[in-house]
mmCIF file of C-alpha atoms in Angstrom:
data_model
loop_
_atom_site.group_PDB
_atom_site.id
_atom_site.type_symbol
_atom_site.label_atom_id
_atom_site.label_comp_id
_atom_site.label_asym_id
_atom_site.label_seq_id
_atom_site.Cartn_x
_atom_site.Cartn_y
_atom_site.Cartn_z
ATOM 1 C CA MET G 1 -217.647 99.643 1.891
ATOM 2 C CA GLN G 2 -213.992 100.520 2.303
ATOM 3 C CA ARG G 3 -214.932 103.908 3.762
ATOM 4 C CA LEU G 4 -217.312 102.223 6.223
ATOM 5 C CA PHE G 5 -214.526 99.852 7.297
ATOM 6 C CA ILE G 6 -212.171 102.785 7.911
ATOM 7 C CA VAL G 7 -214.811 104.596 9.985
ATOM 8 C CA LEU G 8 -215.536 101.506 12.083
ATOM 9 C CA ARG G 9 -211.846 100.837 12.636
ATOM 10 C CA THR G 10 -211.281 104.443 13.718
ATOM 11 C CA MET G 11 -214.185 104.264 16.163
ATOM 12 C CA LEU G 12 -212.800 101.031 17.621
ATOM 13 C CA LEU G 13 -209.360 102.565 18.098
ATOM 14 C CA ILE G 14 -210.905 105.563 19.860
ATOM 15 C CA LEU G 15 -212.817 103.295 22.221
ATOM 16 C CA LEU G 16 -209.752 101.212 22.981
ATOM 17 C CA CYS G 17 -207.595 104.243 23.646
ATOM 18 C CA ALA G 18 -210.280 105.795 25.823
ATOM 19 C CA ALA G 19 -210.658 102.700 28.015
ATOM 20 C CA PRO G 20 -209.202 103.346 31.473
ATOM 21 C CA ALA G 21 -206.052 101.474 32.437
ATOM 22 C CA ALA G 22 -206.268 98.861 35.164
ATOM 23 C CA ALA G 23 -205.951 100.695 38.459
ATOM 24 C CA ALA G 24 -205.754 98.024 41.157
ATOM 25 C CA ASP G 25 -203.612 95.037 42.108
ATOM 26 C CA ALA G 26 -205.047 91.735 43.361
ATOM 27 C CA TRP G 27 -203.979 88.550 45.115
ATOM 28 C CA VAL G 28 -204.513 84.974 43.948
ATOM 29 C CA ALA G 29 -204.453 82.528 46.885
ATOM 30 C CA ASP G 30 -202.920 79.102 46.399
ATOM 31 C CA TRP G 31 -205.873 77.342 48.074
ATOM 32 C CA ASP G 32 -208.275 78.826 45.479
ATOM 33 C CA MET G 33 -205.939 78.976 42.515
ATOM 34 C CA ASN G 34 -208.292 78.066 39.651
ATOM 35 C CA ASN G 35 -211.050 80.453 40.725
ATOM 36 C CA GLY G 36 -208.528 83.191 41.371
ATOM 37 C CA LEU G 37 -206.808 82.855 38.016
ATOM 38 C CA SER G 38 -210.170 83.131 36.278
ATOM 39 C CA GLU G 39 -210.517 86.708 37.591
ATOM 40 C CA VAL G 40 -207.075 88.229 36.929
ATOM 41 C CA GLY G 41 -207.856 89.940 33.627
ATOM 42 C CA GLY G 42 -208.649 93.512 34.656
ATOM 43 C CA PHE G 43 -205.942 94.077 37.257
ATOM 44 C CA LYS G 44 -202.630 95.877 36.953
ATOM 45 C CA ASN G 45 -200.562 93.374 38.929
ATOM 46 C CA VAL G 46 -201.327 89.824 40.042
ATOM 47 C CA ILE G 47 -199.815 88.817 43.392
ATOM 48 C CA MET G 48 -199.313 85.068 43.741
ATOM 49 C CA PHE G 49 -199.920 84.071 47.357
ATOM 50 C CA ALA G 50 -197.718 82.541 48.604
ATOM 51 C CA ALA G 51 -194.238 81.195 49.276
ATOM 52 C CA TYR G 52 -193.774 79.606 52.714
ATOM 53 C CA PHE G 53 -190.835 78.532 54.877
ATOM 54 C CA THR G 54 -189.341 75.188 55.736
ATOM 55 C CA PRO G 55 -188.460 74.329 59.357
ATOM 56 C CA GLN G 56 -184.919 75.335 58.351
ATOM 57 C CA ASP G 57 -186.111 78.911 57.633
ATOM 58 C CA LYS G 58 -185.793 78.558 53.851
ATOM 59 C CA PRO G 59 -188.527 80.009 51.615
ATOM 60 C CA PHE G 60 -190.031 77.612 49.080
ATOM 61 C CA LEU G 61 -192.799 77.262 46.502
ATOM 62 C CA THR G 62 -195.368 74.501 46.859
ATOM 63 C CA GLU G 63 -195.884 72.055 44.015
ATOM 64 C CA ASP G 64 -199.311 73.553 43.306
ATOM 65 C CA MET G 65 -197.768 77.013 43.016
ATOM 66 C CA ARG G 66 -195.080 75.769 40.649
ATOM 67 C CA LYS G 67 -197.694 74.091 38.470
ATOM 68 C CA ALA G 68 -199.750 77.289 38.312
ATOM 69 C CA LEU G 69 -196.733 79.430 37.452
ATOM 70 C CA SER G 70 -195.666 77.193 34.586
ATOM 71 C CA GLY G 71 -199.145 76.101 33.552
ATOM 72 C CA ARG G 72 -202.297 78.198 33.611
ATOM 73 C CA LEU G 73 -200.959 81.578 34.761
ATOM 74 C CA PRO G 74 -199.170 82.507 31.502
ATOM 75 C CA SER G 75 -202.334 81.730 29.520
ATOM 76 C CA VAL G 76 -204.550 84.135 31.503
ATOM 77 C CA LEU G 77 -202.182 87.100 31.720
ATOM 78 C CA ARG G 78 -202.696 90.028 29.387
ATOM 79 C CA PRO G 79 -199.793 91.969 27.826
ATOM 80 C CA GLY G 80 -198.063 94.228 30.310
ATOM 81 C CA GLN G 81 -199.661 92.666 33.379
ATOM 82 C CA GLY G 82 -197.212 92.288 36.258
ATOM 83 C CA VAL G 83 -196.798 89.231 38.477
ATOM 84 C CA TYR G 84 -195.467 89.406 42.039
ATOM 85 C CA LEU G 85 -194.545 86.587 44.392
ATOM 86 C CA SER G 86 -195.800 87.038 47.954
ATOM 87 C CA VAL G 87 -193.734 85.517 50.772
ATOM 88 C CA VAL G 88 -195.404 84.948 54.156
ATOM 89 C CA ASN G 89 -193.844 84.090 57.514
ATOM 90 C CA ASP G 90 -195.628 80.738 57.798
ATOM 91 C CA ILE G 91 -193.538 77.662 58.594
ATOM 92 C CA VAL G 92 -194.737 74.397 57.058
ATOM 93 C CA GLU G 93 -193.662 71.686 59.486
ATOM 94 C CA ALA G 94 -195.436 68.789 57.751
ATOM 95 C CA PRO G 95 -198.388 68.284 55.378
ATOM 96 C CA GLY G 96 -201.386 69.882 57.064
ATOM 97 C CA ARG G 97 -199.343 71.270 59.955
ATOM 98 C CA SER G 98 -197.866 74.761 60.047
ATOM 99 C CA ILE G 99 -196.971 77.700 62.265
ATOM 100 C CA GLN G 100 -198.746 80.734 60.850
ATOM 101 C CA LYS G 101 -197.402 84.281 61.030
ATOM 102 C CA SER G 102 -194.390 83.352 63.136
ATOM 103 C CA PRO G 103 -192.719 86.379 64.784
ATOM 104 C CA ASN G 104 -189.870 84.112 65.880
ATOM 105 C CA LEU G 105 -189.097 83.304 62.244
ATOM 106 C CA VAL G 106 -188.768 87.010 61.435
ATOM 107 C CA SER G 107 -186.517 87.454 64.481
ATOM 108 C CA ARG G 108 -184.191 84.718 63.263
ATOM 109 C CA LEU G 109 -184.111 86.062 59.709
ATOM 110 C CA MET G 110 -183.351 89.609 60.905
ATOM 111 C CA ALA G 111 -181.006 88.618 63.758
ATOM 112 C CA SER G 112 -177.672 89.554 62.202
ATOM 113 C CA GLU G 113 -176.005 90.891 59.098
ATOM 114 C CA ALA G 114 -175.186 87.334 58.085
ATOM 115 C CA SER G 115 -178.770 86.057 58.541
ATOM 116 C CA ARG G 116 -180.182 88.995 56.587
ATOM 117 C CA ALA G 117 -177.704 88.447 53.758
ATOM 118 C CA ALA G 118 -178.575 84.745 53.620
ATOM 119 C CA HIS G 119 -182.289 85.525 53.594
ATOM 120 C CA MET G 120 -181.880 88.041 50.806
ATOM 121 C CA ALA G 121 -179.960 85.506 48.738
ATOM 122 C CA ASP G 122 -182.714 82.922 49.292
ATOM 123 C CA LEU G 123 -185.413 85.360 48.165
ATOM 124 C CA LEU G 124 -183.515 86.426 45.059
ATOM 125 C CA ALA G 125 -182.942 82.779 44.162
ATOM 126 C CA LEU G 126 -186.647 82.027 44.625
ATOM 127 C CA LEU G 127 -187.579 84.726 42.110
ATOM 128 C CA LYS G 128 -185.746 82.798 39.387
ATOM 129 C CA ALA G 129 -188.543 80.201 39.374
ATOM 130 C CA TYR G 130 -190.650 82.481 37.147
ATOM 131 C CA PRO G 131 -190.224 85.834 35.347
ATOM 132 C CA PHE G 132 -191.732 87.779 38.240
ATOM 133 C CA SER G 133 -192.159 91.550 38.075
ATOM 134 C CA GLY G 134 -191.450 91.841 41.766
ATOM 135 C CA LEU G 135 -191.587 90.458 45.273
ATOM 136 C CA GLU G 136 -193.922 91.037 48.199
ATOM 137 C CA LEU G 137 -193.025 90.519 51.856
ATOM 138 C CA ASP G 138 -196.101 89.759 53.958
ATOM 139 C CA TYR G 139 -194.474 89.290 57.368
ATOM 140 C CA GLU G 140 -196.991 89.772 60.158
ATOM 141 C CA ARG G 141 -196.860 89.939 63.964
ATOM 142 C CA VAL G 142 -193.372 91.403 63.680
ATOM 143 C CA GLY G 143 -191.871 92.262 67.045
ATOM 144 C CA ALA G 144 -191.057 95.870 67.956
ATOM 145 C CA GLU G 145 -187.333 95.153 68.047
ATOM 146 C CA ASP G 146 -187.423 93.486 64.614
ATOM 147 C CA TRP G 147 -189.531 96.053 62.764
ATOM 148 C CA PRO G 148 -186.711 98.600 62.169
ATOM 149 C CA LYS G 149 -184.456 95.758 61.012
ATOM 150 C CA LEU G 150 -187.133 94.538 58.595
ATOM 151 C CA LEU G 151 -187.588 98.039 57.161
ATOM 152 C CA GLN G 152 -183.846 98.382 56.554
ATOM 153 C CA PHE G 153 -183.792 94.884 55.054
ATOM 154 C CA ALA G 154 -186.624 95.894 52.718
ATOM 155 C CA ARG G 155 -184.723 99.012 51.674
ATOM 156 C CA ASP G 156 -181.600 96.976 50.871
ATOM 157 C CA LEU G 157 -183.628 94.320 49.061
ATOM 158 C CA ASP G 158 -185.397 96.986 47.030
ATOM 159 C CA VAL G 159 -182.027 98.256 45.778
ATOM 160 C CA ARG G 160 -181.070 94.747 44.657
ATOM 161 C CA LEU G 161 -184.409 94.164 42.965
ATOM 162 C CA ARG G 162 -184.377 97.494 41.144
ATOM 163 C CA ALA G 163 -180.998 96.575 39.672
ATOM 164 C CA GLN G 164 -182.818 93.599 38.126
ATOM 165 C CA GLY G 165 -185.730 95.703 36.919
ATOM 166 C CA LYS G 166 -188.051 94.358 39.634
ATOM 167 C CA LYS G 167 -190.043 95.958 42.461
ATOM 168 C CA LEU G 168 -190.725 95.296 46.143
ATOM 169 C CA ARG G 169 -193.952 95.533 48.136
ATOM 170 C CA LEU G 170 -194.125 95.365 51.928
ATOM 171 C CA VAL G 171 -197.474 94.520 53.553
ATOM 172 C CA MET G 172 -198.211 96.212 56.880
ATOM 173 C CA GLU G 173 -200.750 95.283 59.523
ATOM 174 C CA PRO G 174 -203.224 98.066 60.427
ATOM 175 C CA LYS G 175 -201.563 98.877 63.736
ATOM 176 C CA GLN G 176 -200.348 102.199 65.029
ATOM 177 C CA LYS G 177 -196.880 100.895 65.903
ATOM 178 C CA TYR G 178 -196.225 100.069 62.232
ATOM 179 C CA LEU G 179 -197.934 103.074 60.662
ATOM 180 C CA GLN G 180 -195.981 105.578 62.718
ATOM 181 C CA SER G 181 -192.606 104.161 61.738
ATOM 182 C CA ASN G 182 -190.125 105.987 59.542
ATOM 183 C CA LEU G 183 -190.661 104.121 56.272
ATOM 184 C CA PRO G 184 -187.595 104.276 54.013
ATOM 185 C CA ALA G 185 -188.136 105.357 50.428
ATOM 186 C CA GLY G 186 -187.963 102.685 47.763
ATOM 187 C CA PRO G 187 -190.372 99.836 48.523
ATOM 188 C CA GLU G 188 -194.107 100.109 47.976
ATOM 189 C CA TYR G 189 -196.039 99.824 51.252
ATOM 190 C CA VAL G 190 -199.540 98.357 51.513
ATOM 191 C CA VAL G 191 -201.721 98.548 54.646
ATOM 192 C CA MET G 192 -204.199 95.758 55.358
ATOM 193 C CA ALA G 193 -207.521 97.560 55.785
ATOM 194 C CA TYR G 194 -209.932 94.727 56.401
ATOM 195 C CA ASN G 195 -209.846 93.423 59.960
ATOM 196 C CA LEU G 196 -212.496 95.612 61.628
ATOM 197 C CA HIS G 197 -214.915 92.670 61.942
ATOM 198 C CA GLY G 198 -214.301 88.985 61.409
ATOM 199 C CA GLY G 199 -213.625 85.800 63.274
ATOM 200 C CA HIS G 200 -212.197 87.745 66.218
ATOM 201 C CA ASN G 201 -215.381 89.664 67.100
ATOM 202 C CA GLY G 202 -219.080 90.184 66.383
ATOM 203 C CA PRO G 203 -220.980 90.957 63.174
ATOM 204 C CA GLY G 204 -220.067 93.939 61.062
ATOM 205 C CA ALA G 205 -218.164 95.114 58.000
ATOM 206 C CA LYS G 206 -214.506 94.356 57.299
ATOM 207 C CA ALA G 207 -213.891 98.113 57.135
ATOM 208 C CA ASP G 208 -215.821 101.362 57.433
ATOM 209 C CA ASP G 209 -215.141 105.057 56.947
ATOM 210 C CA ALA G 210 -214.160 105.589 60.588
ATOM 211 C CA PHE G 211 -211.643 102.730 60.422
ATOM 212 C CA LEU G 212 -210.065 104.149 57.253
ATOM 213 C CA HIS G 213 -209.859 107.600 58.839
ATOM 214 C CA GLN G 214 -208.119 106.085 61.872
ATOM 215 C CA LEU G 215 -205.515 104.430 59.630
ATOM 216 C CA ALA G 216 -204.966 107.727 57.829
ATOM 217 C CA GLN G 217 -204.483 109.539 61.132
ATOM 218 C CA TRP G 218 -201.833 107.042 62.215
ATOM 219 C CA ALA G 219 -200.089 107.346 58.845
ATOM 220 C CA ALA G 220 -200.340 111.148 58.657
ATOM 221 C CA GLY G 221 -196.666 111.695 59.443
ATOM 222 C CA LEU G 222 -195.299 109.283 56.859
ATOM 223 C CA SER G 223 -193.277 110.775 54.030
ATOM 224 C CA VAL G 224 -193.944 107.638 51.971
ATOM 225 C CA LYS G 225 -197.688 107.130 51.510
ATOM 226 C CA PRO G 226 -198.815 103.487 51.643
ATOM 227 C CA GLY G 227 -201.537 101.895 49.556
ATOM 228 C CA LEU G 228 -204.613 100.132 50.893
ATOM 229 C CA ALA G 229 -205.455 96.438 50.756
ATOM 230 C CA LEU G 230 -209.225 95.997 50.638
ATOM 231 C CA ALA G 231 -211.127 92.730 51.013
ATOM 232 C CA GLY G 232 -214.086 91.478 49.049
ATOM 233 C CA GLY G 233 -216.629 89.027 50.400
ATOM 234 C CA GLY G 234 -217.205 88.845 54.128
ATOM 235 C CA PHE G 235 -218.338 86.620 56.992
ATOM 236 C CA ALA G 236 -221.396 84.826 58.285
ATOM 237 C CA TRP G 237 -221.963 84.688 62.035
ATOM 238 C CA THR G 238 -223.622 81.330 62.686
ATOM 239 C CA SER G 239 -224.551 79.285 65.756
ATOM 240 C CA GLY G 240 -221.499 77.172 65.075
ATOM 241 C CA GLY G 241 -219.026 80.026 64.703
ATOM 242 C CA VAL G 242 -217.863 82.518 62.093
ATOM 243 C CA LEU G 243 -217.736 81.388 58.478
ATOM 244 C CA GLU G 244 -215.926 83.216 55.678
ATOM 245 C CA VAL G 245 -218.047 83.802 52.575
ATOM 246 C CA THR G 246 -217.248 85.120 49.110
ATOM 247 C CA GLU G 247 -219.465 87.697 47.470
ATOM 248 C CA ARG G 248 -220.944 85.065 45.165
ATOM 249 C CA LYS G 249 -221.789 82.791 48.089
ATOM 250 C CA ALA G 250 -223.442 85.665 49.953
ATOM 251 C CA VAL G 251 -225.487 86.606 46.888
ATOM 252 C CA ALA G 252 -226.620 83.004 46.408
ATOM 253 C CA TRP G 253 -227.553 82.710 50.084
ATOM 254 C CA ALA G 254 -229.625 85.896 50.048
ATOM 255 C CA ARG G 255 -231.372 84.811 46.858
ATOM 256 C CA GLY G 256 -232.103 81.352 48.254
ATOM 257 C CA ALA G 257 -233.511 82.858 51.452
ATOM 258 C CA ASN G 258 -235.547 85.367 49.420
ATOM 259 C CA VAL G 259 -234.157 88.340 51.336
ATOM 260 C CA THR G 260 -232.818 91.667 50.093
ATOM 261 C CA PRO G 261 -229.465 92.719 51.605
ATOM 262 C CA VAL G 262 -229.355 96.165 53.233
ATOM 263 C CA ARG G 263 -226.477 98.568 52.612
ATOM 264 C CA ASP G 264 -224.889 99.899 55.796
ATOM 265 C CA ALA G 265 -224.460 103.682 55.786
ATOM 266 C CA ALA G 266 -221.242 103.647 57.851
ATOM 267 C CA SER G 267 -219.361 101.223 55.601
ATOM 268 C CA GLN G 268 -221.416 100.734 52.414
ATOM 269 C CA ALA G 269 -221.185 96.988 53.097
ATOM 270 C CA LEU G 270 -224.232 94.777 52.573
ATOM 271 C CA HIS G 271 -225.824 92.689 55.314
ATOM 272 C CA PHE G 272 -228.794 90.385 55.860
ATOM 273 C CA THR G 273 -230.006 87.574 58.101
ATOM 274 C CA ALA G 274 -231.006 84.167 56.766
ATOM 275 C CA PRO G 275 -231.557 80.585 57.944
ATOM 276 C CA ASP G 276 -228.539 78.308 57.790
ATOM 277 C CA THR G 277 -230.751 75.805 55.941
ATOM 278 C CA ALA G 278 -231.829 78.183 53.166
ATOM 279 C CA PRO G 279 -231.044 77.208 49.561
ATOM 280 C CA GLY G 280 -227.602 78.544 48.717
ATOM 281 C CA SER G 281 -226.515 78.664 52.365
ATOM 282 C CA ALA G 282 -222.757 78.611 52.843
ATOM 283 C CA VAL G 283 -223.176 76.499 55.997
ATOM 284 C CA PRO G 284 -222.447 72.824 55.228
ATOM 285 C CA ALA G 285 -225.622 70.727 55.465
ATOM 286 C CA ARG G 286 -224.090 68.571 58.211
ATOM 287 C CA ASN G 287 -223.641 71.683 60.374
ATOM 288 C CA ALA G 288 -226.976 73.386 59.658
ATOM 289 C CA LYS G 289 -229.283 73.389 62.672
ATOM 290 C CA GLY G 290 -232.114 75.619 61.508
ATOM 291 C CA GLY G 291 -230.652 78.702 63.174
ATOM 292 C CA ARG G 292 -230.487 82.204 61.763
ATOM 293 C CA CYS G 293 -227.215 83.693 60.584
ATOM 294 C CA GLU G 294 -226.071 87.291 60.153
ATOM 295 C CA ILE G 295 -224.086 87.857 56.981
ATOM 296 C CA TRP G 296 -221.978 90.927 56.121
ATOM 297 C CA TYR G 297 -220.092 91.262 52.835
ATOM 298 C CA ALA G 298 -218.561 93.725 50.396
ATOM 299 C CA ASP G 299 -219.609 94.062 46.763
ATOM 300 C CA GLY G 300 -218.236 96.290 44.015
ATOM 301 C CA THR G 301 -220.039 99.356 45.337
ATOM 302 C CA THR G 302 -218.517 98.769 48.786
ATOM 303 C CA LEU G 303 -215.029 98.300 47.387
ATOM 304 C CA ALA G 304 -215.267 101.337 45.115
ATOM 305 C CA HIS G 305 -216.443 103.432 48.076
ATOM 306 C CA TRP G 306 -213.559 102.289 50.272
ATOM 307 C CA ALA G 307 -211.126 102.985 47.443
ATOM 308 C CA GLU G 308 -212.508 106.497 46.989
ATOM 309 C CA VAL G 309 -212.311 107.217 50.726
ATOM 310 C CA GLY G 310 -208.754 105.893 50.756
ATOM 311 C CA ARG G 311 -207.709 108.149 47.889
ATOM 312 C CA SER G 312 -209.323 111.151 49.568
ATOM 313 C CA LEU G 313 -207.267 110.406 52.692
ATOM 314 C CA GLY G 314 -203.995 110.262 50.774
ATOM 315 C CA PHE G 315 -203.479 106.512 50.476
ATOM 316 C CA ASN G 316 -201.578 105.480 47.373
ATOM 317 C CA GLY G 317 -203.227 102.769 45.295
ATOM 318 C CA VAL G 318 -205.536 99.839 46.020
ATOM 319 C CA SER G 319 -205.054 96.063 46.198
ATOM 320 C CA LEU G 320 -207.856 93.491 46.413
ATOM 321 C CA TRP G 321 -207.787 90.537 48.775
ATOM 322 C CA ARG G 322 -208.622 88.328 47.000
ATOM 323 C CA LEU G 323 -209.583 86.947 43.569
ATOM 324 C CA GLY G 324 -212.025 84.047 43.365
ATOM 325 C CA GLY G 325 -215.732 84.293 44.240
ATOM 326 C CA ASN G 326 -216.305 87.894 43.108
ATOM 327 C CA THR G 327 -218.998 88.906 40.630
ATOM 328 C CA PRO G 328 -217.862 90.320 37.265
ATOM 329 C CA GLU G 329 -219.602 93.613 38.081
ATOM 330 C CA SER G 330 -217.642 94.013 41.316
ATOM 331 C CA LEU G 331 -214.332 93.170 39.659
ATOM 332 C CA LEU G 332 -214.963 95.771 36.980
ATOM 333 C CA LYS G 333 -215.794 98.490 39.506
ATOM 334 C CA LEU G 334 -212.548 98.000 41.429
ATOM 335 C CA SER G 335 -210.091 97.010 38.706
ATOM 336 C CA ARG G 336 -211.063 99.979 36.541
ATOM 337 C CA ASP G 337 -211.950 102.358 39.396
#
């Protein structure tokens, strides 16, 4: 019996040691906190989205974020898993009213040596709210004159964070003007690779091979290779507009409509058409009019394909936008890919 126990224990240790380490990072959004936190287990770093700004240009954490940081988050983290705080350039003017992705805010923060120093001090103070592993700056719609200032600010902030044993990530929009900049060494850079189709245009996948190749071409001259942010789920194009759907919602909709999604060769995304009144439809009953909807979404196979294409093109690492609404099979394919 003792010999059998030793053999079983040895086999277990071999399996544990052979298991691949978590390979990807992932965001948890504050508006879907509970669902997001339920999916954090297999990822290398969890990025808590987000800290916002007051009308006085001061970054702050919402009450819900504070509760999550001190409450459920510590209970779902595994040993060695990192936690980043993401800061976005959204100004909360009042409950339910905000200015999203404000370029003017970034201009004010980067305006002078004094404003940059004050902003850095505010960010470092904010990190004391929780034992974060690092900080992420997700400043979008940055003006051409402010982009070089933001890159230098990120370099200086990275030096300060490294002295504290922390890291810095900088999120970049998938635009040529950002990807052909001279990125200073130090911070980790992440390119958003999921805006090919969405609320701004007609049906299609969030990304495809051609889109990823275009990003790689723009970034070909960079000495610092960025990572890729990939998005799960997708969108439904309905008679009443474009509706965001998670993978689980898309799966339920297809099942309720008794249709089999088709995998697109150009993107490996899945798509199908279904009535807005079908069981499992993501369209609220009050808005359903009996029309047909076109749904495109990414599953684990899609995400793993995009990640593989990204690696083949020289991109460094993968991050998933976002946790909450993904199937366990899809999470496993990306987190351990």
